PDB file of C-alpha atoms and ligand atoms in Angstrom:
ATOM      1  CA  MET A   4       0.001   0.000   0.000  1.00 95.00           C
ATOM      2  CA  MET A   5       1.372   3.406  -0.991  1.00 98.00           C
ATOM      3  CA  ARG A   6       1.528   6.693   0.864  1.00 98.00           C
ATOM      4  CA  CYS A   7       1.399   9.612  -1.567  1.00 98.00           C
ATOM      5  CA  ALA A   8       1.826  13.367  -1.305  1.00 98.00           C
ATOM      6  CA  VAL A   9       0.570  16.033  -3.693  1.00 98.00           C
ATOM      7  CA  PHE A  10       1.985  19.553  -3.328  1.00 98.00           C
ATOM      8  CA  GLY A  11      -0.241  22.155  -4.985  1.00 98.00           C
ATOM      9  CA  ALA A  12      -3.387  20.150  -4.220  1.00 98.00           C
ATOM     10  CA  SER A  13      -5.457  23.351  -4.390  1.00 97.00           C
ATOM     11  CA  GLY A  14      -4.660  23.697  -8.100  1.00 97.00           C
ATOM     12  CA  GLY A  15      -6.674  22.330 -11.006  1.00 98.00           C
ATOM     13  CA  ILE A  16      -4.336  19.461 -11.865  1.00 98.00           C
ATOM     14  CA  GLY A  17      -3.158  18.930  -8.280  1.00 98.00           C
ATOM     15  CA  ALA A  18      -6.731  18.450  -7.013  1.00 98.00           C
ATOM     16  CA  ALA A  19      -7.450  16.008  -9.855  1.00 98.00           C
ATOM     17  CA  LEU A  20      -4.295  14.036  -9.012  1.00 98.00           C
ATOM     18  CA  VAL A  21      -5.482  13.752  -5.404  1.00 98.00           C
ATOM     19  CA  GLY A  22      -8.892  12.550  -6.647  1.00 98.00           C
ATOM     20  CA  GLN A  23      -7.369   9.860  -8.875  1.00 97.00           C
ATOM     21  CA  LEU A  24      -4.910   8.657  -6.249  1.00 98.00           C
ATOM     22  CA  VAL A  25      -7.514   8.178  -3.509  1.00 98.00           C
ATOM     23  CA  ALA A  26      -9.609   6.064  -5.894  1.00 97.00           C
ATOM     24  CA  ARG A  27      -6.806   3.503  -6.200  1.00 97.00           C
ATOM     25  CA  ASP A  28      -6.833   0.335  -4.128  1.00 97.00           C
ATOM     26  CA  ASP A  29      -3.030   0.386  -3.796  1.00 97.00           C
ATOM     27  CA  VAL A  30      -3.061   3.825  -2.123  1.00 98.00           C
ATOM     28  CA  GLU A  31      -3.485   4.025   1.631  1.00 98.00           C
ATOM     29  CA  ALA A  32      -3.182   7.804   2.201  1.00 98.00           C
ATOM     30  CA  VAL A  33      -2.820  10.967   0.139  1.00 98.00           C
ATOM     31  CA  PHE A  34      -1.281  13.995   1.852  1.00 98.00           C
ATOM     32  CA  ALA A  35      -2.763  16.993   0.052  1.00 98.00           C
ATOM     33  CA  GLY A  36      -0.623  20.101   0.494  1.00 98.00           C
ATOM     34  CA  SER A  37      -1.300  23.703  -0.370  1.00 98.00           C
ATOM     35  CA  ARG A  38      -0.275  27.167   0.742  1.00 96.00           C
ATOM     36  CA  ARG A  39      -3.747  28.086   1.893  1.00 88.00           C
ATOM     37  CA  GLY A  40      -5.542  24.854   2.672  1.00 75.00           C
ATOM     38  CA  ALA A  41      -8.287  24.712   0.002  1.00 90.00           C
ATOM     39  CA  VAL A  42      -7.749  21.105  -1.043  1.00 92.00           C
ATOM     40  CA  PRO A  43     -10.085  18.176  -1.795  1.00 94.00           C
ATOM     41  CA  GLN A  44     -11.562  16.500   1.285  1.00 95.00           C
ATOM     42  CA  GLY A  45     -12.461  12.857   1.777  1.00 95.00           C
ATOM     43  CA  ALA A  46     -11.461   9.423   2.927  1.00 95.00           C
ATOM     44  CA  LYS A  47      -7.712   8.769   2.754  1.00 98.00           C
ATOM     45  CA  ILE A  48      -6.992  12.514   2.239  1.00 98.00           C
ATOM     46  CA  VAL A  49      -4.836  14.210   4.856  1.00 98.00           C
ATOM     47  CA  PRO A  50      -4.696  17.965   4.165  1.00 97.00           C
ATOM     48  CA  PHE A  51      -1.673  20.021   5.165  1.00 97.00           C
ATOM     49  CA  THR A  52      -0.359  23.512   4.518  1.00 97.00           C
ATOM     50  CA  PHE A  53       3.228  24.323   3.594  1.00 98.00           C
ATOM     51  CA  ASP A  54       5.479  27.223   2.757  1.00 98.00           C
ATOM     52  CA  ALA A  55       8.171  25.922   0.429  1.00 98.00           C
ATOM     53  CA  LEU A  56      10.404  28.940   0.935  1.00 98.00           C
ATOM     54  CA  ASP A  57      10.356  28.829   4.725  1.00 98.00           C
ATOM     55  CA  GLU A  58      12.601  26.867   7.065  1.00 97.00           C
ATOM     56  CA  SER A  59       9.439  25.219   8.445  1.00 98.00           C
ATOM     57  CA  LEU A  60       9.139  23.097   5.281  1.00 98.00           C
ATOM     58  CA  ALA A  61      11.424  20.329   6.550  1.00 98.00           C
ATOM     59  CA  GLN A  62       9.381  19.936   9.738  1.00 98.00           C
ATOM     60  CA  THR A  63       6.061  20.163   7.880  1.00 98.00           C
ATOM     61  CA  VAL A  64       7.124  17.392   5.526  1.00 98.00           C
ATOM     62  CA  ALA A  65       8.717  15.250   8.251  1.00 98.00           C
ATOM     63  CA  ALA A  66       5.356  15.312  10.065  1.00 98.00           C
ATOM     64  CA  LEU A  67       3.765  13.462   7.107  1.00 98.00           C
ATOM     65  CA  GLY A  68       5.871  10.470   8.130  1.00 98.00           C
ATOM     66  CA  ALA A  69       7.839   7.947   6.083  1.00 97.00           C
ATOM     67  CA  PRO A  70       7.658   6.375   3.621  1.00 98.00           C
ATOM     68  CA  LEU A  71       6.380   8.529   0.775  1.00 98.00           C
ATOM     69  CA  ASP A  72       6.040   6.307  -2.286  1.00 98.00           C
ATOM     70  CA  ILE A  73       4.711   8.887  -4.768  1.00 98.00           C
ATOM     71  CA  VAL A  74       5.376  12.627  -4.465  1.00 99.00           C
ATOM     72  CA  LEU A  75       3.701  14.837  -7.059  1.00 99.00           C
ATOM     73  CA  ILE A  76       4.684  18.489  -7.247  1.00 99.00           C
ATOM     74  CA  ALA A  77       1.795  20.218  -9.001  1.00 98.00           C
ATOM     75  CA  THR A  78       2.672  23.774  -8.019  1.00 98.00           C
ATOM     76  CA  GLY A  79       3.506  26.480 -10.537  1.00 98.00           C
ATOM     77  CA  ARG A  80       2.448  29.774 -12.091  1.00 97.00           C
ATOM     78  CA  LEU A  81       2.317  31.239 -15.574  1.00 97.00           C
ATOM     79  CA  THR A  82       1.298  34.801 -14.739  1.00 93.00           C
ATOM     80  CA  ARG A  83       2.712  37.042 -12.035  1.00 89.00           C
ATOM     81  CA  ALA A  84       1.116  37.520  -8.639  1.00 85.00           C
ATOM     82  CA  ASP A  85      -0.342  40.826  -9.938  1.00 87.00           C
ATOM     83  CA  GLY A  86      -1.942  38.988 -12.885  1.00 87.00           C
ATOM     84  CA  SER A  87       0.414  40.372 -15.546  1.00 89.00           C
ATOM     85  CA  GLY A  88       2.350  38.301 -18.068  1.00 88.00           C
ATOM     86  CA  PRO A  89       3.478  36.117 -19.617  1.00 96.00           C
ATOM     87  CA  GLU A  90       5.544  38.429 -21.788  1.00 95.00           C
ATOM     88  CA  LYS A  91       5.395  38.255 -25.584  1.00 95.00           C
ATOM     89  CA  ALA A  92       8.572  40.194 -26.350  1.00 97.00           C
ATOM     90  CA  LEU A  93      11.887  40.887 -24.691  1.00 97.00           C
ATOM     91  CA  ARG A  94      11.010  44.547 -24.101  1.00 97.00           C
ATOM     92  CA  GLN A  95       8.190  43.381 -21.748  1.00 95.00           C
ATOM     93  CA  LEU A  96      10.546  41.286 -19.646  1.00 94.00           C
ATOM     94  CA  ASP A  97      11.562  42.619 -16.275  1.00 92.00           C
ATOM     95  CA  ALA A  98      13.689  41.349 -13.455  1.00 95.00           C
ATOM     96  CA  GLY A  99      10.731  41.012 -11.111  1.00 94.00           C
ATOM     97  CA  ALA A 100       8.926  38.674 -13.523  1.00 91.00           C
ATOM     98  CA  LEU A 101      12.004  36.506 -13.911  1.00 95.00           C
ATOM     99  CA  ALA A 102      12.551  36.315 -10.160  1.00 96.00           C
ATOM    100  CA  GLU A 103       8.900  35.424  -9.462  1.00 96.00           C
ATOM    101  CA  GLN A 104       8.752  32.767 -12.153  1.00 97.00           C
ATOM    102  CA  PHE A 105      12.021  31.165 -11.095  1.00 98.00           C
ATOM    103  CA  SER A 106      10.788  31.130  -7.512  1.00 98.00           C
ATOM    104  CA  ASP A 107       7.355  29.631  -8.250  1.00 97.00           C
ATOM    105  CA  ASN A 108       8.404  27.192 -10.981  1.00 98.00           C
ATOM    106  CA  ALA A 109      11.929  26.117 -10.076  1.00 98.00           C
ATOM    107  CA  ILE A 110      12.881  27.050  -6.513  1.00 98.00           C
ATOM    108  CA  VAL A 111       9.623  25.880  -4.883  1.00 98.00           C
ATOM    109  CA  PRO A 112       9.741  22.374  -6.456  1.00 98.00           C
ATOM    110  CA  ALA A 113      13.458  22.045  -5.668  1.00 98.00           C
ATOM    111  CA  MET A 114      12.864  22.892  -2.003  1.00 98.00           C
ATOM    112  CA  ILE A 115      10.019  20.344  -1.891  1.00 98.00           C
ATOM    113  CA  ALA A 116      12.298  17.670  -3.384  1.00 98.00           C
ATOM    114  CA  ARG A 117      14.938  18.473  -0.768  1.00 98.00           C
ATOM    115  CA  ALA A 118      12.385  18.243   2.028  1.00 98.00           C
ATOM    116  CA  VAL A 119      10.920  14.874   0.947  1.00 98.00           C
ATOM    117  CA  GLN A 120      14.310  13.220   0.426  1.00 98.00           C
ATOM    118  CA  PRO A 121      14.553  11.810   3.997  1.00 98.00           C
ATOM    119  CA  LEU A 122      11.108  10.194   3.618  1.00 98.00           C
ATOM    120  CA  LEU A 123      11.816   8.302   0.402  1.00 98.00           C
ATOM    121  CA  PRO A 124      12.272   4.535   0.690  1.00 98.00           C
ATOM    122  CA  ARG A 125      15.698   3.334  -0.424  1.00 96.00           C
ATOM    123  CA  GLU A 126      14.832  -0.347  -0.838  1.00 94.00           C
ATOM    124  CA  ARG A 127      11.798  -0.059  -3.108  1.00 96.00           C
ATOM    125  CA  ARG A 128      10.465   2.037  -5.957  1.00 97.00           C
ATOM    126  CA  CYS A 129       9.413   5.595  -5.268  1.00 98.00           C
ATOM    127  CA  VAL A 130       8.500   8.456  -7.590  1.00 98.00           C
ATOM    128  CA  VAL A 131       9.050  12.192  -7.324  1.00 98.00           C
ATOM    129  CA  ALA A 132       7.477  13.936 -10.313  1.00 98.00           C
ATOM    130  CA  ALA A 133       6.973  17.646 -10.909  1.00 99.00           C
ATOM    131  CA  LEU A 134       4.712  19.365 -13.392  1.00 98.00           C
ATOM    132  CA  SER A 135       6.882  21.134 -15.904  1.00 98.00           C
ATOM    133  CA  ALA A 136       5.688  22.317 -19.328  1.00 98.00           C
ATOM    134  CA  ARG A 137       6.607  21.470 -22.905  1.00 97.00           C
ATOM    135  CA  VAL A 138       7.424  25.148 -23.458  1.00 97.00           C
ATOM    136  CA  GLY A 139      10.295  24.635 -21.004  1.00 98.00           C
ATOM    137  CA  SER A 140      12.037  22.471 -23.596  1.00 98.00           C
ATOM    138  CA  ILE A 141      14.987  24.378 -25.050  1.00 97.00           C
ATOM    139  CA  GLY A 142      15.276  22.030 -28.023  1.00 95.00           C
ATOM    140  CA  ASP A 143      11.558  22.304 -28.814  1.00 94.00           C
ATOM    141  CA  ASN A 144      11.353  26.127 -28.573  1.00 96.00           C
ATOM    142  CA  ARG A 145      10.370  27.357 -32.007  1.00 94.00           C
ATOM    143  CA  LEU A 146       7.752  29.976 -31.071  1.00 95.00           C
ATOM    144  CA  GLY A 147       9.583  32.177 -28.575  1.00 96.00           C
ATOM    145  CA  GLY A 148       7.764  34.399 -26.093  1.00 96.00           C
ATOM    146  CA  TRP A 149       6.907  33.589 -22.455  1.00 97.00           C
ATOM    147  CA  HIS A 150      10.585  34.138 -21.651  1.00 97.00           C
ATOM    148  CA  ALA A 151      10.360  33.912 -17.858  1.00 97.00           C
ATOM    149  CA  TYR A 152       7.983  30.927 -17.758  1.00 97.00           C
ATOM    150  CA  ARG A 153       9.980  28.967 -20.340  1.00 98.00           C
ATOM    151  CA  ALA A 154      13.290  29.689 -18.629  1.00 98.00           C
ATOM    152  CA  SER A 155      11.946  28.819 -15.176  1.00 98.00           C
ATOM    153  CA  LYS A 156      10.611  25.465 -16.421  1.00 98.00           C
ATOM    154  CA  ALA A 157      13.952  24.746 -18.148  1.00 98.00           C
ATOM    155  CA  ALA A 158      15.613  25.455 -14.783  1.00 98.00           C
ATOM    156  CA  LEU A 159      13.149  23.093 -13.085  1.00 98.00           C
ATOM    157  CA  ASN A 160      13.997  20.385 -15.616  1.00 98.00           C
ATOM    158  CA  MET A 161      17.721  20.812 -14.926  1.00 98.00           C
ATOM    159  CA  LEU A 162      17.169  20.657 -11.170  1.00 98.00           C
ATOM    160  CA  LEU A 163      15.138  17.447 -11.519  1.00 98.00           C
ATOM    161  CA  ARG A 164      17.784  15.895 -13.757  1.00 98.00           C
ATOM    162  CA  THR A 165      20.495  16.766 -11.261  1.00 98.00           C
ATOM    163  CA  ILE A 166      18.461  15.355  -8.366  1.00 98.00           C
ATOM    164  CA  ALA A 167      17.882  12.162 -10.369  1.00 98.00           C
ATOM    165  CA  ILE A 168      21.635  11.669 -10.801  1.00 98.00           C
ATOM    166  CA  GLU A 169      22.217  12.114  -7.065  1.00 98.00           C
ATOM    167  CA  TRP A 170      19.373   9.792  -6.075  1.00 98.00           C
ATOM    168  CA  ALA A 171      20.510   7.116  -8.550  1.00 98.00           C
ATOM    169  CA  ARG A 172      23.336   6.620  -6.048  1.00 97.00           C
ATOM    170  CA  SER A 173      21.481   7.058  -2.745  1.00 97.00           C
ATOM    171  CA  HIS A 174      18.017   5.761  -3.786  1.00 98.00           C
ATOM    172  CA  PRO A 175      18.680   3.415  -6.721  1.00 97.00           C
ATOM    173  CA  ARG A 176      14.994   2.542  -7.201  1.00 98.00           C
ATOM    174  CA  ALA A 177      13.783   6.150  -7.222  1.00 98.00           C
ATOM    175  CA  VAL A 178      12.241   7.688 -10.315  1.00 98.00           C
ATOM    176  CA  VAL A 179      12.465  11.460 -10.756  1.00 98.00           C
ATOM    177  CA  ALA A 180      10.519  12.960 -13.645  1.00 98.00           C
ATOM    178  CA  ALA A 181       9.488  16.246 -15.219  1.00 98.00           C
ATOM    179  CA  LEU A 182       5.996  15.921 -16.677  1.00 98.00           C
ATOM    180  CA  HIS A 183       4.066  17.928 -19.268  1.00 98.00           C
ATOM    181  CA  PRO A 184       0.349  17.613 -18.441  1.00 98.00           C
ATOM    182  CA  GLY A 185      -0.996  18.708 -21.839  1.00 97.00           C
ATOM    183  CA  THR A 186      -3.066  21.860 -22.180  1.00 97.00           C
ATOM    184  CA  VAL A 187      -5.472  21.574 -19.292  1.00 97.00           C
ATOM    185  CA  ALA A 188      -8.567  23.650 -18.481  1.00 95.00           C
ATOM    186  CA  THR A 189      -7.489  25.233 -15.193  1.00 95.00           C
ATOM    187  CA  ALA A 190      -7.193  28.750 -13.798  1.00 93.00           C
ATOM    188  CA  LEU A 191      -3.589  28.848 -15.046  1.00 94.00           C
ATOM    189  CA  SER A 192      -4.487  28.277 -18.702  1.00 93.00           C
ATOM    190  CA  ALA A 193      -7.868  30.075 -18.677  1.00 91.00           C
ATOM    191  CA  PRO A 194      -6.640  33.254 -20.424  1.00 90.00           C
ATOM    192  CA  PHE A 195      -4.940  31.204 -23.175  1.00 89.00           C
ATOM    193  CA  GLN A 196      -7.558  28.579 -24.053  1.00 90.00           C
ATOM    194  CA  ARG A 197      -9.228  30.426 -26.956  1.00 88.00           C
ATOM    195  CA  GLY A 198      -6.867  29.186 -29.653  1.00 86.00           C
ATOM    196  CA  VAL A 199      -6.825  25.596 -28.404  1.00 91.00           C
ATOM    197  CA  ALA A 200      -8.848  22.996 -30.359  1.00 91.00           C
ATOM    198  CA  PRO A 201     -11.483  21.415 -28.060  1.00 88.00           C
ATOM    199  CA  ASP A 202      -9.958  17.944 -28.464  1.00 90.00           C
ATOM    200  CA  LYS A 203      -6.554  19.333 -27.379  1.00 92.00           C
ATOM    201  CA  LEU A 204      -7.900  20.914 -24.172  1.00 95.00           C
ATOM    202  CA  PHE A 205      -7.967  18.309 -21.402  1.00 97.00           C
ATOM    203  CA  THR A 206     -10.057  18.341 -18.279  1.00 97.00           C
ATOM    204  CA  PRO A 207      -7.931  18.132 -15.133  1.00 98.00           C
ATOM    205  CA  ALA A 208      -9.267  14.585 -14.592  1.00 98.00           C
ATOM    206  CA  MET A 209      -8.136  13.470 -18.080  1.00 98.00           C
ATOM    207  CA  SER A 210      -4.699  14.959 -17.573  1.00 98.00           C
ATOM    208  CA  ALA A 211      -4.319  13.477 -14.085  1.00 98.00           C
ATOM    209  CA  ALA A 212      -5.309  10.008 -15.309  1.00 98.00           C
ATOM    210  CA  ALA A 213      -2.838  10.235 -18.191  1.00 98.00           C
ATOM    211  CA  LEU A 214      -0.026  11.471 -15.928  1.00 98.00           C
ATOM    212  CA  LEU A 215      -0.580   8.652 -13.445  1.00 98.00           C
ATOM    213  CA  ARG A 216      -0.487   6.126 -16.305  1.00 98.00           C
ATOM    214  CA  VAL A 217       2.858   7.575 -17.381  1.00 98.00           C
ATOM    215  CA  ILE A 218       4.165   7.494 -13.805  1.00 98.00           C
ATOM    216  CA  ASP A 219       3.085   3.863 -13.362  1.00 98.00           C
ATOM    217  CA  GLY A 220       5.115   2.927 -16.433  1.00 98.00           C
ATOM    218  CA  LEU A 221       8.347   4.686 -15.442  1.00 98.00           C
ATOM    219  CA  THR A 222      11.303   2.684 -14.122  1.00 97.00           C
ATOM    220  CA  PRO A 223      14.517   3.866 -12.439  1.00 98.00           C
ATOM    221  CA  ALA A 224      16.134   3.701 -15.892  1.00 98.00           C
ATOM    222  CA  ASP A 225      13.807   6.564 -16.915  1.00 98.00           C
ATOM    223  CA  SER A 226      14.789   8.729 -13.949  1.00 98.00           C
ATOM    224  CA  GLY A 227      15.785  12.268 -14.876  1.00 98.00           C
ATOM    225  CA  GLY A 228      13.593  12.272 -18.002  1.00 98.00           C
ATOM    226  CA  PHE A 229      11.026  14.764 -19.291  1.00 98.00           C
ATOM    227  CA  PHE A 230       7.773  13.098 -20.352  1.00 98.00           C
ATOM    228  CA  ALA A 231       4.506  14.274 -21.875  1.00 98.00           C
ATOM    229  CA  TRP A 232       1.039  13.124 -20.738  1.00 98.00           C
ATOM    230  CA  ASP A 233       1.086  10.412 -23.438  1.00 98.00           C
ATOM    231  CA  GLY A 234       4.397   8.963 -22.259  1.00 98.00           C
ATOM    232  CA  THR A 235       6.504  10.373 -25.101  1.00 98.00           C
ATOM    233  CA  MET A 236       9.894  11.829 -24.150  1.00 98.00           C
ATOM    234  CA  ILE A 237      10.348  15.563 -24.616  1.00 98.00           C
ATOM    235  CA  PRO A 238      13.835  16.859 -25.457  1.00 96.00           C
ATOM    236  CA  PHE A 239      15.439  19.072 -22.843  1.00 96.00           C
TER     237      PHE A 239
HETATM  238  N1  NAP T 241      -2.901  24.014 -17.177  1.00 69.38           N
HETATM  239  C1  NAP T 241      -2.076  23.800 -18.208  1.00 69.38           C
HETATM  240  O1  NAP T 241      -2.485  23.851 -19.394  1.00 69.38           O
HETATM  241  C2  NAP T 241      -0.618  23.483 -17.974  1.00 69.38           C
HETATM  242  C3  NAP T 241       0.196  23.225 -19.097  1.00 69.38           C
HETATM  243  C4  NAP T 241       1.549  22.948 -18.890  1.00 69.38           C
HETATM  244  C5  NAP T 241       2.067  22.902 -17.601  1.00 69.38           C
HETATM  245  N2  NAP T 241       1.245  23.153 -16.536  1.00 69.38           N
HETATM  246  C6  NAP T 241       1.840  23.132 -15.192  1.00 69.38           C
HETATM  247  O2  NAP T 241       1.058  22.347 -14.319  1.00 69.38           O
HETATM  248  C7  NAP T 241       1.189  22.844 -12.979  1.00 69.38           C
HETATM  249  C8  NAP T 241      -0.189  22.990 -12.342  1.00 69.38           C
HETATM  250  O3  NAP T 241      -0.919  23.926 -13.077  1.00 69.38           O
HETATM  251  P1  NAP T 241      -2.514  24.082 -13.003  1.00 69.38           P
HETATM  252  O4  NAP T 241      -2.948  24.233 -14.402  1.00 69.38           O
HETATM  253  O5  NAP T 241      -3.108  23.021 -12.145  1.00 69.38           O
HETATM  254  O6  NAP T 241      -2.594  25.527 -12.328  1.00 69.38           O
HETATM  255  P2  NAP T 241      -3.457  26.084 -11.113  1.00 69.38           P
HETATM  256  O7  NAP T 241      -4.829  25.536 -11.136  1.00 69.38           O
HETATM  257  O8  NAP T 241      -3.270  27.556 -11.173  1.00 69.38           O
HETATM  258  O9  NAP T 241      -2.693  25.490  -9.841  1.00 69.38           O
HETATM  259  C9  NAP T 241      -1.418  25.921  -9.469  1.00 69.38           C
HETATM  260  C10 NAP T 241      -1.100  25.417  -8.089  1.00 69.38           C
HETATM  261  O10 NAP T 241       0.228  25.828  -7.764  1.00 69.38           O
HETATM  262  C11 NAP T 241       0.220  26.383  -6.467  1.00 69.38           C
HETATM  263  N3  NAP T 241       1.325  27.328  -6.328  1.00 69.38           N
HETATM  264  C12 NAP T 241       1.702  28.307  -7.189  1.00 69.38           C
HETATM  265  N4  NAP T 241       2.773  28.942  -6.716  1.00 69.38           N
HETATM  266  C13 NAP T 241       3.078  28.353  -5.528  1.00 69.38           C
HETATM  267  C14 NAP T 241       4.073  28.575  -4.542  1.00 69.38           C
HETATM  268  N5  NAP T 241       4.995  29.543  -4.677  1.00 69.38           N
HETATM  269  N6  NAP T 241       4.074  27.790  -3.448  1.00 69.38           N
HETATM  270  C15 NAP T 241       3.148  26.828  -3.290  1.00 69.38           C
HETATM  271  N7  NAP T 241       2.174  26.565  -4.177  1.00 69.38           N
HETATM  272  C16 NAP T 241       2.148  27.334  -5.276  1.00 69.38           C
HETATM  273  C17 NAP T 241      -1.137  27.050  -6.346  1.00 69.38           C
HETATM  274  O11 NAP T 241      -1.416  27.250  -4.986  1.00 69.38           O
HETATM  275  P3  NAP T 241      -2.324  28.447  -4.448  1.00 69.38           P
HETATM  276  O12 NAP T 241      -3.740  27.935  -4.619  1.00 69.38           O
HETATM  277  O13 NAP T 241      -1.899  28.570  -3.040  1.00 69.38           O
HETATM  278  O14 NAP T 241      -2.002  29.631  -5.312  1.00 69.38           O
HETATM  279  C18 NAP T 241      -2.016  25.972  -6.980  1.00 69.38           C
HETATM  280  O15 NAP T 241      -2.261  24.930  -6.071  1.00 69.38           O
HETATM  281  C19 NAP T 241       1.999  24.153 -13.092  1.00 69.38           C
HETATM  282  O16 NAP T 241       3.330  23.895 -12.776  1.00 69.38           O
HETATM  283  C20 NAP T 241       1.877  24.507 -14.561  1.00 69.38           C
HETATM  284  O17 NAP T 241       3.001  25.268 -15.010  1.00 69.38           O
HETATM  285  C21 NAP T 241      -0.088  23.442 -16.684  1.00 69.38           C
END
């Protein structure tokens, strides 16, 4: 029986991941974490609040107890806290946007990974996966724009890859992955859904189901990879 944790459980995809995990017979508990506490409720769900940039994170996470078999980091932002962005051209880019995006999309997940490390089993498979975005692929960037978001997701991907290399030594059965959830109808994508064909816009439940299928299929040999919702590898 697995103990799972979802960080960003108040978000569209995070809440759907919690919903899909609790429905599984092989899952005993789902720790549903958010900054403010508005997460799904129900049997097997244990809500908690966290601040990823505060020293308290280690204690907060330790209180969940070991082992954590699946850790899903579903936090992230596309626009700034004041609602502006993402930028379309370099002249719109400012240092504040870059700092915010790197904090929300790269630093927060990295701090969560650091905090969960002591709770990961060493003798059996465990998964730490974070929601990245295809636009964070450097090799796949043909459109430009969204400078801060793209760069922050590329930084996230590098952090995850580096963590995977370290854990291959300390936790040889661990799987670390960056995941692209597809284009999903959530608050994050709401301002950008107009140009998306209806069959390309997933519900959070569809995306969560697809992501969990991908996760189920990953082995330690895949650790450090960047995968789309359909299991295909995305170039870094
Ligand atoms: N939706 C899409 O089409 C799409 C496509 C590609 C990638 N993604 C990625 O998927 C992830 C989830 O997105 P979503 O669509 O589910 O967005 P969402 O509904 O806006 O949810 C975002 C979640 O991230 C949390 N969060 C943001 N900044 C945080 C921080 N500094 N510390 C802690 N929690 C923080 C939010 O918590 P609060 O409620 O406390 O703000 C919320 O729970 C993001 O990383 C996003 O980049 C989404």
